[in-house]
RNA sequence: GGCGCCGUACCCAAGUGGUAAGGGAGAGGUCUGCAAAACCUUUACGCACCGGUUCGAAUCCGGUCGGCGCCUCCA
């Protein structure tokens, strides 16, 4: 089944055709590790995980590369003083290297808890300074750069297609609207490839280069590392929507200028998470982290489920109410799967009947249509509730769908009780037979204190643990 | 000012010109010693508003109102 993706380059839905048959090279812009990722950042990584799992589900062998931006870059709108990493280091009384390592680990932990499959390659900017220098040298040789005020700039005038991704030619740039204009730039859209003169007082990370001791510009790392691991041309580059006008635009310019080839075929961008009505941003101070949600009693997978409820290209409104709804839905789902598994083991996918196949087809169709995950979730619920499917079929289909959704359905199994608890349940059943309901209710109350809920059914008493 | 996105039930939200997915919450019912779970039924003659195209519009076109994002930190 053909996969259709919305390509920001061209702004249309396009059939995905890989460069190499059966394989996909995919680069995802990773986190900047000077503080904890907030749940808005994490939405993007959940989307990328879904994209990667979808392609694998459709039979592609995926090479997924994600970078870690551990070189500090700028502070805020004022753009002066210290860089992010330096400031964070000062506040935490740690070195910039320790800060980067600490938040990198925190991020990788978030990924694990959200059940994000680990990228094939995770690469740190600071491990690839030489690759960046080589790329800048190449650009310099071809005449795409100029030196001014101690820095090396990329000259956008030399690259005619500049801004194609972001439709910048249709926009009027309001230069200096938010940021002071860099007096050394020939064109306001020019950007720095290598700094030797830091804007910051206490620049901590510095490297030697042909242009002097300094540090790389922000955009060069993604070009250098993606081409190192995926080649000069690859299939998909993704990230959040805010990266389109500057970061990705500049990446394209420097990459294609260096190689003279088209760099990336499909650009796939995820929309923002909104906090109430506004965007969630570190600078606005209205952000929350996965840790915050856990402290409020949510499971990271509740947040994953919540994100799956909205399409990746549409802004999603976060609220505690909406997250609670997602949690309730996920717990119901998990409970249902536990019940099914208790009765059966999954059948072979090849033995699924017509009715079951229609769900699988629907699911794949929705996936293929620009990752319509909300519809896929709807298909999943359809399977769970269908009265014509056998339990074995249901379980097989659910587990198959979950390879994409990543809700850990394979772990939805009945927990174990100890012998004393099992005995108490048997005693209670005995009391019920004697119609000693006062005693029976007391025992149920006692089990509830131990976190066990009882349900009396015509087939006997069932129990489950409270989450 | 320029560019882009979006207004669907109490809430989140899908919708690919053919008669409004799904989840949550609420209500009624079946079952039950009670409870819970499960299941069944139910909640938008209508998709911000006004025109237009069409046999047919939530979907396409134009306009109005409202919201969000971006315009060199940004997921």
Short mmCIF file of C-alpha atoms (C1' of nucleotides) in Angstrom, two decimals:
data_model
loop_
_atom_site.label_atom_id
_atom_site.label_comp_id
_atom_site.label_asym_id
_atom_site.label_seq_id
_atom_site.Cartn_x
_atom_site.Cartn_y
_atom_site.Cartn_z
CA UNK A 1 0.00 0.00 0.00
CA UNK A 2 1.40 3.37 -1.00
CA UNK A 3 2.26 5.76 1.79
CA UNK A 4 1.21 9.37 1.35
CA UNK A 5 2.92 12.10 3.32
CA UNK A 6 2.37 15.83 3.39
CA UNK A 7 5.57 17.37 2.10
CA UNK A 8 6.28 20.86 3.37
CA UNK A 9 8.42 21.26 0.27
CA UNK A 10 5.63 21.91 -2.20
CA UNK A 11 2.90 21.87 0.44
CA UNK A 12 1.10 18.88 -0.98
CA UNK A 13 0.27 15.30 -0.13
CA UNK A 14 2.74 13.12 -2.02
CA UNK A 15 3.26 9.44 -2.52
CA UNK A 16 6.39 8.35 -0.73
CA UNK A 17 9.03 6.88 -3.01
CA UNK A 18 12.33 5.93 -1.40
CA UNK A 19 15.67 6.57 -3.04
CA UNK A 20 16.67 2.94 -2.47
CA UNK A 21 13.99 0.30 -2.84
CA UNK A 22 12.78 -0.96 0.51
CA UNK A 23 14.91 1.42 2.55
CA UNK A 24 14.35 4.77 4.20
CA UNK A 25 16.89 7.29 5.46
CA UNK A 26 15.32 9.60 7.98
CA UNK A 27 16.80 12.46 9.97
CA UNK A 28 15.00 13.99 12.93
CA UNK A 29 16.12 17.20 14.59
CA UNK A 30 16.80 16.31 18.19
CA UNK A 31 16.72 18.23 21.44
CA UNK A 32 18.86 21.08 22.67
CA UNK A 33 20.05 19.82 26.02
CA UNK A 34 20.32 22.79 28.33
CA UNK A 35 17.15 22.01 30.27
CA UNK A 36 14.39 19.40 30.48
CA UNK A 37 12.35 18.78 27.38
CA UNK A 38 8.76 19.97 27.84
CA UNK A 39 5.75 17.99 26.72
CA UNK A 40 5.43 20.16 23.62
CA UNK A 41 8.91 19.07 22.53
CA UNK A 42 7.99 15.52 23.32
CA UNK A 43 4.92 15.64 21.10
CA UNK A 44 7.25 16.07 18.15
CA UNK A 45 9.34 13.07 19.12
CA UNK A 46 6.22 10.98 19.55
CA UNK A 47 5.17 11.96 16.04
CA UNK A 48 8.58 11.02 14.67
CA UNK A 49 8.44 7.68 16.44
CA UNK A 50 5.05 7.02 14.85
CA UNK A 51 6.41 7.97 11.43
CA UNK A 52 9.34 5.61 11.83
CA UNK A 53 7.17 2.75 13.13
CA UNK A 54 4.71 3.31 10.29
CA UNK A 55 7.40 2.92 7.68
CA UNK A 56 8.67 -0.21 9.36
CA UNK A 57 5.12 -1.54 9.53
CA UNK A 58 4.81 -0.97 5.80
CA UNK A 59 7.95 -3.03 5.27
CA UNK A 60 10.73 -0.48 4.97
CA UNK A 61 14.09 -0.86 6.58
CA UNK A 62 14.56 2.48 8.32
CA UNK A 63 17.77 4.22 9.29
CA UNK A 64 16.65 6.82 11.80
CA UNK A 65 19.22 9.44 12.80
CA UNK A 66 18.68 11.93 15.59
CA UNK A 67 21.10 14.58 16.77
CA UNK A 68 21.69 15.98 20.23
CA UNK A 69 22.42 19.69 20.18
CA UNK A 70 24.87 19.99 23.02
CA UNK A 71 26.56 23.16 21.82
CA UNK A 72 24.88 26.16 23.39
CA UNK A 73 23.12 28.53 21.05
CA UNK A 74 21.89 31.99 21.92
CA UNK A 75 19.74 32.85 24.85
CA UNK A 76 16.46 34.55 24.05
CA UNK A 77 15.01 37.43 22.12
CA UNK A 78 17.45 39.83 23.61
CA UNK A 79 20.25 37.67 22.26
CA UNK A 80 22.99 38.95 24.44
CA UNK A 81 24.72 38.01 27.64
CA UNK A 82 25.28 34.29 27.91
CA UNK A 83 24.33 31.35 25.82
CA UNK A 84 21.81 28.84 27.08
CA UNK A 85 24.29 26.24 28.08
CA UNK A 86 26.49 28.69 29.94
CA UNK A 87 23.61 30.22 31.80
CA UNK A 88 22.20 26.85 32.74
CA UNK A 89 25.64 25.75 33.92
CA UNK A 90 26.05 28.80 36.10
CA UNK A 91 22.62 28.35 37.65
CA UNK A 92 23.20 24.67 38.35
CA UNK A 93 26.85 25.11 39.34
CA UNK A 94 27.88 22.46 36.85
CA UNK A 95 30.20 22.62 33.85
CA UNK A 96 28.59 23.01 30.44
CA UNK A 97 29.69 19.46 29.63
CA UNK A 98 28.03 18.10 32.74
CA UNK A 99 24.87 20.05 31.98
CA UNK A 100 24.71 18.65 28.48
CA UNK A 101 25.29 15.11 29.71
CA UNK A 102 22.71 15.44 32.47
CA UNK A 103 19.92 16.68 30.20
CA UNK A 104 20.85 14.24 27.47
CA UNK A 105 20.29 11.39 29.89
CA UNK A 106 17.06 12.98 31.10
CA UNK A 107 15.86 13.20 27.52
CA UNK A 108 16.77 9.62 26.70
CA UNK A 109 14.89 8.56 29.80
CA UNK A 110 11.80 10.47 28.67
CA UNK A 111 12.05 8.70 25.33
CA UNK A 112 12.16 5.34 27.02
CA UNK A 113 9.18 6.11 29.22
CA UNK A 114 7.15 7.27 26.24
CA UNK A 115 8.04 4.00 24.52
CA UNK A 116 9.87 5.75 21.70
CA UNK A 117 12.03 3.36 19.74
CA UNK A 118 15.64 4.37 19.96
CA UNK A 119 16.95 5.98 16.74
CA UNK A 120 19.41 3.90 14.76
CA UNK A 121 22.03 6.61 15.32
CA UNK A 122 22.07 9.24 18.05
CA UNK A 123 24.81 11.76 17.35
CA UNK A 124 26.11 14.61 19.45
CA UNK A 125 27.09 17.90 17.87
CA UNK A 126 30.22 18.12 20.00
CA UNK A 127 31.44 14.78 18.63
CA UNK A 128 31.23 16.07 15.05
CA UNK A 129 32.99 19.42 15.07
CA UNK A 130 35.51 18.14 12.51
CA UNK A 131 32.73 17.14 10.13
CA UNK A 132 31.25 20.60 10.44
CA UNK A 133 34.59 22.25 9.77
CA UNK A 134 35.04 20.11 6.65
CA UNK A 135 31.62 21.15 5.38
CA UNK A 136 32.32 24.82 5.98
CA UNK A 137 35.64 24.47 4.16
CA UNK A 138 33.80 23.00 1.21
CA UNK A 139 31.37 25.91 1.17
CA UNK A 140 34.24 28.36 1.44
CA UNK A 141 36.02 26.73 -1.50
CA UNK A 142 32.89 27.05 -3.63
CA UNK A 143 32.56 30.68 -2.71
CA UNK A 144 29.38 30.57 -0.69
CA UNK A 145 30.86 32.22 2.35
CA UNK A 146 32.36 35.50 3.46
CA UNK A 147 34.21 36.57 6.52
CA UNK A 148 33.18 39.59 8.52
CA UNK A 149 33.64 40.72 12.07
CA UNK A 150 35.55 37.54 12.90
CA UNK A 151 32.74 35.21 11.81
CA UNK A 152 32.14 33.11 8.71
CA UNK A 153 28.76 33.77 7.12
CA UNK A 154 26.75 31.93 4.51
CA UNK A 155 25.86 34.25 1.64
CA UNK A 156 22.24 33.57 0.71
CA UNK A 157 22.52 35.68 -2.43
CA UNK A 158 24.71 32.97 -3.90
CA UNK A 159 21.97 30.36 -3.49
CA UNK A 160 19.04 31.22 -5.79
CA UNK A 161 16.61 28.68 -4.36
CA UNK A 162 16.99 30.08 -0.86
CA UNK A 163 13.76 29.98 1.14
CA UNK A 164 11.86 27.62 -1.17
CA UNK A 165 10.78 25.39 1.70
CA UNK A 166 9.33 28.21 3.75
CA UNK A 167 7.96 30.19 0.78
CA UNK A 168 10.13 33.06 1.94
CA UNK A 169 10.02 34.77 -1.43
CA UNK A 170 6.36 35.49 -0.72
CA UNK A 171 7.14 37.13 2.57
CA UNK A 172 8.31 40.56 3.45
CA UNK A 173 11.02 40.32 6.01
CA UNK A 174 10.59 42.66 8.88
CA UNK A 175 14.29 42.80 9.66
CA UNK A 176 15.13 43.59 13.20
CA UNK A 177 11.56 43.14 14.35
CA UNK A 178 12.64 40.95 17.19
CA UNK A 179 16.38 40.83 17.08
CA UNK A 180 19.02 43.41 16.66
CA UNK A 181 20.43 43.34 13.12
CA UNK A 182 23.92 41.92 12.84
CA UNK A 183 25.86 44.79 11.25
CA UNK A 184 28.30 42.43 9.57
CA UNK A 185 25.65 40.64 7.52
CA UNK A 186 25.34 41.63 3.87
CA UNK A 187 21.80 40.28 3.79
CA UNK A 188 19.59 39.97 6.87
CA UNK A 189 19.00 36.30 5.98
CA UNK A 190 22.69 35.43 5.96
CA UNK A 191 23.66 33.20 8.85
CA UNK A 192 26.80 32.30 10.72
CA UNK A 193 28.64 29.08 9.94
CA UNK A 194 31.48 29.59 12.40
CA UNK A 195 31.90 32.07 15.21
CA UNK A 196 35.32 33.18 16.36
CA UNK A 197 34.04 36.28 18.04
CA UNK A 198 31.50 35.16 20.57
CA UNK A 199 28.57 37.36 21.40
CA UNK A 200 28.76 35.92 24.86
CA UNK A 201 31.07 36.93 27.64
CA UNK A 202 31.97 33.49 28.90
CA UNK A 203 31.74 31.19 25.93
CA UNK A 204 32.66 27.83 27.41
CA UNK A 205 32.76 25.50 24.42
CA UNK A 206 35.46 26.40 21.90
CA UNK A 207 37.34 24.49 19.22
CA UNK A 208 40.26 25.23 16.92
CA UNK A 209 39.41 25.78 13.28
CA UNK A 210 41.02 27.21 10.10
CA UNK A 211 39.27 30.50 10.97
CA UNK A 212 40.42 30.63 14.54
CA UNK A 213 39.27 29.30 17.85
CA UNK A 214 35.51 29.38 18.17
CA UNK A 215 32.35 27.38 17.78
CA UNK A 216 29.94 26.35 15.02
CA UNK A 217 26.76 28.09 14.00
CA UNK A 218 23.54 26.35 14.91
CA UNK A 219 22.47 24.99 11.52
CA UNK A 220 25.68 23.37 10.34
CA UNK A 221 25.53 20.40 12.71
CA UNK A 222 22.40 18.93 11.14
CA UNK A 223 23.79 19.19 7.62
CA UNK A 224 27.14 17.68 8.57
CA UNK A 225 25.78 14.82 10.65
CA UNK A 226 22.85 13.86 8.45
CA UNK A 227 25.08 13.60 5.39
CA UNK A 228 27.69 11.68 7.36
CA UNK A 229 25.21 8.98 8.38
CA UNK A 230 22.65 9.05 5.56
CA UNK A 231 24.61 10.24 2.55
CA UNK A 232 24.43 13.41 0.48
CA UNK A 233 20.86 12.64 -0.47
CA UNK A 234 18.26 10.98 1.71
CA UNK A 235 14.51 10.49 2.01
CA UNK A 236 12.98 12.24 4.98
CA UNK A 237 13.86 15.10 7.28
CA UNK A 238 11.48 15.89 10.07
CA UNK A 239 11.03 18.19 13.02
CA UNK A 240 8.54 20.66 14.36
CA UNK A 241 6.93 23.35 12.27
CA UNK A 242 8.85 26.22 13.81
CA UNK A 243 12.06 24.93 12.26
CA UNK A 244 10.83 25.57 8.72
CA UNK A 245 11.59 29.26 8.13
CA UNK A 246 15.09 29.44 9.57
CA UNK A 247 16.73 26.23 10.67
CA UNK A 248 15.60 23.93 7.88
CA UNK A 249 15.77 26.69 5.30
CA UNK A 250 19.39 27.30 6.19
CA UNK A 251 20.20 23.62 6.35
CA UNK A 252 18.97 23.18 2.79
CA UNK A 253 20.95 26.16 1.57
CA UNK A 254 24.28 25.04 3.01
CA UNK A 255 23.80 21.34 2.21
CA UNK A 256 22.76 21.81 -1.41
CA UNK A 257 25.35 24.51 -1.94
CA UNK A 258 28.03 22.11 -0.72
CA UNK A 259 27.01 19.09 -2.81
CA UNK A 260 25.26 20.69 -5.76
CA UNK A 261 22.51 18.07 -5.39
CA UNK A 262 19.01 18.01 -4.08
CA UNK A 263 19.43 17.07 -0.43
CA UNK A 264 16.17 15.78 1.05
CA UNK A 265 13.06 14.56 -0.78
CA UNK A 266 10.38 14.78 1.91
CA UNK A 267 10.08 17.35 4.66
CA UNK A 268 7.60 16.33 7.31
CA UNK A 269 6.75 18.74 10.12
CA UNK A 270 4.72 18.31 13.27
CA UNK A 271 2.50 21.02 14.70
CA UNK A 272 2.68 22.55 18.14
CA UNK A 273 1.09 21.56 21.37
CA UNK A 274 -0.89 24.42 22.83
CA UNK A 275 -1.12 25.14 26.52
CA UNK A 276 -4.70 26.30 26.73
CA UNK A 277 -4.83 28.80 23.90
CA UNK A 278 -1.15 29.60 23.62
CA UNK A 279 1.88 27.73 22.50
CA UNK A 280 3.98 26.05 25.10
CA UNK A 281 7.41 27.57 25.23
CA UNK A 282 10.40 27.55 27.47
CA UNK A 283 10.67 31.29 27.22
CA UNK A 284 7.02 31.89 28.08
CA UNK A 285 7.40 29.86 31.23
CA UNK A 286 4.13 27.99 30.66
CA UNK A 287 5.68 24.64 29.98
CA UNK A 288 5.43 21.39 31.85
CA UNK A 289 7.63 18.33 31.71
CA UNK A 290 6.97 14.63 31.73
CA UNK A 291 8.27 14.62 35.28
CA UNK A 292 5.52 17.08 36.26
CA UNK A 293 2.88 14.82 34.80
CA UNK A 294 4.28 11.80 36.58
CA UNK A 295 4.17 13.68 39.85
CA UNK A 296 0.52 14.38 39.17
CA UNK A 297 -0.05 10.65 38.89
CA UNK A 298 -0.09 10.25 35.13
CA UNK A 299 1.72 7.49 33.30
CA UNK A 300 3.93 8.71 30.43
CA UNK A 301 1.88 6.48 28.16
CA UNK A 302 -1.21 8.51 29.06
CA UNK A 303 0.50 11.42 27.39
CA UNK A 304 1.46 9.27 24.42
CA UNK A 305 -2.16 8.18 24.04
CA UNK A 306 -3.28 11.79 24.31
CA UNK A 307 -0.97 12.78 21.47
CA UNK A 308 -2.22 9.92 19.30
CA UNK A 309 -5.73 11.35 19.58
CA UNK A 310 -4.85 14.33 17.37
CA UNK A 311 -3.34 14.49 13.90
CA UNK A 312 0.33 15.49 13.87
CA UNK A 313 -0.21 18.43 11.51
CA UNK A 314 -2.87 20.09 13.64
CA UNK A 315 -2.29 22.08 16.79
CA UNK A 316 -3.32 20.07 19.81
CA UNK A 317 -4.79 21.67 22.89
CA UNK A 318 -3.39 20.34 26.09
CA UNK A 319 -5.41 20.37 29.29
CA UNK A 320 -5.58 18.23 32.40
CA UNK A 321 -9.16 17.36 31.47
CA UNK A 322 -8.11 16.10 28.05
CA UNK A 323 -5.19 14.17 29.53
CA UNK A 324 -7.49 12.55 32.09
CA UNK A 325 -9.77 11.48 29.27
CA UNK A 326 -6.79 9.92 27.53
CA UNK A 327 -5.77 8.15 30.71
CA UNK A 328 -9.26 6.75 31.21
CA UNK A 329 -9.34 5.54 27.62
CA UNK A 330 -5.93 3.91 27.87
CA UNK A 331 -6.77 2.16 31.14
CA UNK A 332 -10.00 0.83 29.68
CA UNK A 333 -8.13 -0.40 26.66
CA UNK A 334 -5.42 -2.07 28.73
CA UNK A 335 -8.02 -3.74 30.93
CA UNK A 336 -9.86 -5.09 27.93
CA UNK A 337 -6.70 -6.50 26.46
CA UNK A 338 -5.83 -8.14 29.77
CA UNK A 339 -9.24 -9.81 29.79
CA UNK A 340 -8.86 -11.05 26.25
CA UNK A 341 -5.38 -12.37 26.92
CA UNK A 342 -6.61 -14.18 30.00
CA UNK A 343 -8.94 -16.19 27.81
CA UNK A 344 -6.68 -16.91 24.90
CA UNK A 345 -3.36 -16.53 23.14
CA UNK A 346 -3.09 -14.72 19.82
CA UNK A 347 -3.80 -16.56 16.61
CA UNK A 348 -1.55 -16.28 13.59
CA UNK A 349 -2.16 -13.15 11.54
CA UNK A 350 -2.44 -15.34 8.47
CA UNK A 351 -5.43 -17.11 9.99
CA UNK A 352 -7.49 -13.98 10.54
CA UNK A 353 -10.93 -14.09 8.99
CA UNK A 354 -12.53 -11.60 6.61
CA UNK A 355 -13.92 -9.39 9.33
CA UNK A 356 -10.57 -9.11 11.03
CA UNK A 357 -8.82 -8.43 7.75
CA UNK A 358 -11.14 -5.53 7.08
CA UNK A 359 -9.93 -3.89 10.29
CA UNK A 360 -6.31 -4.48 9.36
CA UNK A 361 -6.89 -3.01 5.91
CA UNK A 362 -8.67 0.00 7.35
CA UNK A 363 -5.84 0.54 9.80
CA UNK A 364 -3.19 0.39 7.11
CA UNK A 365 -5.21 2.69 4.90
CA UNK A 366 -5.47 5.26 7.65
CA UNK A 367 -1.79 4.96 8.44
CA UNK A 368 -0.88 5.40 4.82
CA UNK A 369 -2.98 8.48 4.49
CA UNK A 370 -0.50 10.88 6.07
CA UNK A 371 -0.47 9.03 9.40
CA UNK A 372 -4.10 9.36 10.39
CA UNK A 373 -3.48 7.96 13.83
CA UNK A 374 -6.77 9.15 15.37
CA UNK A 375 -8.52 6.93 12.81
CA UNK A 376 -6.13 4.10 13.58
CA UNK A 377 -7.11 4.38 17.22
CA UNK A 378 -10.71 4.21 16.12
CA UNK A 379 -9.92 0.99 14.22
CA UNK A 380 -8.29 -0.41 17.34
CA UNK A 381 -11.41 0.26 19.40
CA UNK A 382 -13.48 -1.30 16.67
CA UNK A 383 -11.53 -4.53 17.04
CA UNK A 384 -11.73 -4.49 20.83
CA UNK A 385 -15.50 -4.09 20.79
CA UNK A 386 -16.36 -6.26 17.81
CA UNK A 387 -18.67 -9.15 18.76
CA UNK A 388 -17.99 -11.27 15.68
CA UNK A 389 -14.23 -11.64 16.11
CA UNK A 390 -12.76 -14.41 18.23
CA UNK A 391 -10.56 -13.47 21.15
CA UNK A 392 -7.55 -15.03 19.43
CA UNK A 393 -8.14 -12.91 16.34
CA UNK A 394 -8.67 -9.79 18.38
CA UNK A 395 -5.46 -10.27 20.29
CA UNK A 396 -3.43 -10.89 17.16
CA UNK A 397 -4.80 -7.77 15.47
CA UNK A 398 -4.42 -5.59 18.54
CA UNK A 399 -0.79 -6.58 19.01
CA UNK A 400 -0.12 -5.98 15.33
CA UNK A 401 -1.63 -2.49 15.46
CA UNK A 402 0.25 -1.74 18.64
CA UNK A 403 3.55 -2.22 16.88
CA UNK A 404 2.78 1.17 15.38
CA UNK A 405 0.84 2.77 18.22
CA UNK A 406 3.35 1.74 20.87
CA UNK A 407 0.98 1.53 23.83
CA UNK A 408 2.73 -1.49 25.30
CA UNK A 409 -0.23 -3.81 24.74
CA UNK A 410 2.17 -6.74 24.77
CA UNK A 411 2.68 -6.02 28.45
CA UNK A 412 -1.03 -5.91 29.26
CA UNK A 413 -1.11 -9.09 31.28
CA UNK A 414 -2.77 -10.09 34.49
CA UNK A 415 -0.59 -9.44 37.52
CA UNK A 416 0.11 -12.08 40.16
CA UNK A 417 -1.36 -12.15 43.67
CA UNK A 418 0.23 -13.78 46.68
CA UNK A 419 -1.27 -16.85 48.31
CA UNK A 420 -2.75 -14.92 51.26
CA UNK A 421 -4.64 -12.66 48.89
CA UNK A 422 -5.89 -15.55 46.81
CA UNK A 423 -7.02 -17.28 50.01
CA UNK A 424 -8.88 -14.16 51.10
CA UNK A 425 -10.71 -14.12 47.78
CA UNK A 426 -11.67 -17.77 48.22
CA UNK A 427 -12.82 -17.11 51.79
CA UNK A 428 -14.96 -14.27 50.58
CA UNK A 429 -16.56 -16.44 47.94
CA UNK A 430 -17.34 -18.95 50.65
CA UNK A 431 -18.90 -16.20 52.80
CA UNK A 432 -20.99 -15.09 49.84
CA UNK A 433 -22.26 -18.61 49.38
CA UNK A 434 -23.38 -18.55 53.01
CA UNK A 435 -24.98 -15.18 52.24
CA UNK A 436 -22.83 -13.63 54.92
CA UNK A 437 -22.59 -10.38 53.01
CA UNK A 438 -21.36 -8.34 55.93
CA UNK A 439 -18.24 -10.52 56.17
CA UNK A 440 -17.88 -10.68 52.41
CA UNK A 441 -17.99 -6.92 52.08
CA UNK A 442 -15.45 -6.53 54.87
CA UNK A 443 -13.07 -8.83 53.02
CA UNK A 444 -13.61 -6.95 49.81
CA UNK A 445 -12.80 -3.78 51.71
CA UNK A 446 -9.60 -5.36 53.05
CA UNK A 447 -8.47 -6.36 49.54
CA UNK A 448 -9.26 -2.91 48.28
CA UNK A 449 -6.81 -1.54 50.84
CA UNK A 450 -4.22 -3.82 49.25
CA UNK A 451 -5.03 -2.35 45.87
CA UNK A 452 -7.22 -5.15 44.59
CA UNK A 453 -10.68 -4.62 43.15
CA UNK A 454 -13.12 -7.52 42.97
CA UNK A 455 -15.80 -8.07 40.38
CA UNK A 456 -18.41 -10.77 40.88
CA UNK A 457 -19.51 -12.35 37.64
CA UNK A 458 -21.72 -15.36 36.80
CA UNK A 459 -18.48 -17.28 36.16
CA UNK A 460 -17.02 -16.48 39.56
CA UNK A 461 -15.12 -13.64 41.15
CA UNK A 462 -12.61 -11.71 39.10
CA UNK A 463 -9.97 -9.40 40.48
CA UNK A 464 -7.73 -6.66 39.20
CA UNK A 465 -5.13 -4.38 40.63
CA UNK A 466 -5.61 -0.66 40.79
CA UNK A 467 -3.01 1.24 38.80
"C1'" G B 1 2.37 44.91 7.69
"C1'" G B 2 3.64 39.93 5.23
"C1'" C B 3 3.19 34.48 5.35
"C1'" G B 4 0.90 29.97 7.13
"C1'" C B 5 -2.72 27.13 9.98
"C1'" C B 6 -7.45 26.55 12.36
"C1'" G B 7 -13.08 27.31 14.07
"C1'" U B 8 -17.08 20.11 14.19
"C1'" A B 9 -21.51 17.93 20.66
"C1'" C B 10 -20.36 19.18 27.64
"C1'" C B 11 -14.61 18.12 26.77
"C1'" C B 12 -10.53 16.19 23.41
"C1'" A B 13 -10.92 15.09 18.39
"C1'" A B 14 -11.28 12.46 12.99
"C1'" G B 15 -13.46 13.55 8.57
"C1'" U B 16 -9.72 11.65 1.39
"C1'" G B 17 -17.34 16.16 -2.63
"C1'" G B 18 -21.75 11.09 -1.57
"C1'" U B 19 -25.18 12.28 3.58
"C1'" A B 20 -21.15 13.67 10.71
"C1'" A B 21 -14.99 8.09 13.22
"C1'" G B 22 -13.27 7.29 18.00
"C1'" G B 23 -12.37 8.35 23.10
"C1'" G B 24 -13.80 10.82 27.72
"C1'" A B 25 -17.96 12.63 30.54
"C1'" G B 26 -23.40 12.34 31.32
"C1'" A B 27 -28.38 9.72 31.03
"C1'" G B 28 -31.46 5.20 30.65
"C1'" G B 29 -31.41 -0.18 30.52
"C1'" U B 30 -29.64 -5.62 30.99
"C1'" C B 31 -26.93 -8.30 34.73
"C1'" U B 32 -26.12 -8.13 40.23
"C1'" G B 33 -27.16 -9.55 47.58
"C1'" C B 34 -24.64 -4.83 46.97
"C1'" A B 35 -20.94 -2.88 44.06
"C1'" A B 36 -17.95 -3.05 39.92
"C1'" A B 37 -17.04 -4.55 35.11
"C1'" A B 38 -19.09 -5.68 30.59
"C1'" C B 39 -22.83 -5.10 27.07
"C1'" C B 40 -27.12 -2.41 24.78
"C1'" U B 41 -29.49 2.32 23.95
"C1'" U B 42 -28.84 7.48 24.08
"C1'" U B 43 -26.40 12.85 23.52
"C1'" A B 44 -24.59 17.64 16.28
"C1'" C B 45 -31.76 17.35 10.81
"C1'" G B 46 -26.09 19.84 11.80
"C1'" C B 47 -19.96 21.34 11.22
"C1'" A B 48 -18.29 30.04 13.37
"C1'" C B 49 -21.37 33.25 10.00
"C1'" C B 50 -23.03 34.93 4.88
"C1'" G B 51 -23.01 34.05 -0.22
"C1'" G B 52 -21.48 30.92 -4.54
"C1'" U B 53 -20.21 26.28 -7.54
"C1'" U B 54 -22.56 21.28 -7.72
"C1'" C B 55 -27.51 16.35 -8.63
"C1'" G B 56 -25.03 16.59 -3.84
"C1'" A B 57 -20.61 20.79 0.41
"C1'" A B 58 -18.11 20.08 7.20
"C1'" U B 59 -15.13 19.19 2.73
"C1'" C B 60 -14.31 23.36 -3.20
"C1'" C B 61 -14.49 29.08 -4.19
"C1'" G B 62 -15.29 34.27 -2.30
"C1'" G B 63 -16.31 37.36 1.85
"C1'" U B 64 -17.12 38.39 7.28
"C1'" C B 65 -16.04 37.34 12.41
"C1'" G B 66 -12.90 34.78 15.96
"C1'" G B 67 -8.43 31.95 17.53
"C1'" C B 68 -3.23 30.23 16.92
"C1'" G B 69 1.68 30.20 14.95
"C1'" C B 70 5.90 32.26 12.25
"C1'" C B 71 8.68 36.76 10.24
"C1'" U B 72 16.56 35.17 12.27
"C1'" C B 73 16.30 31.25 20.65
"C1'" C B 74 12.23 28.12 19.47
"C1'" A B 75 9.74 21.11 19.13
#
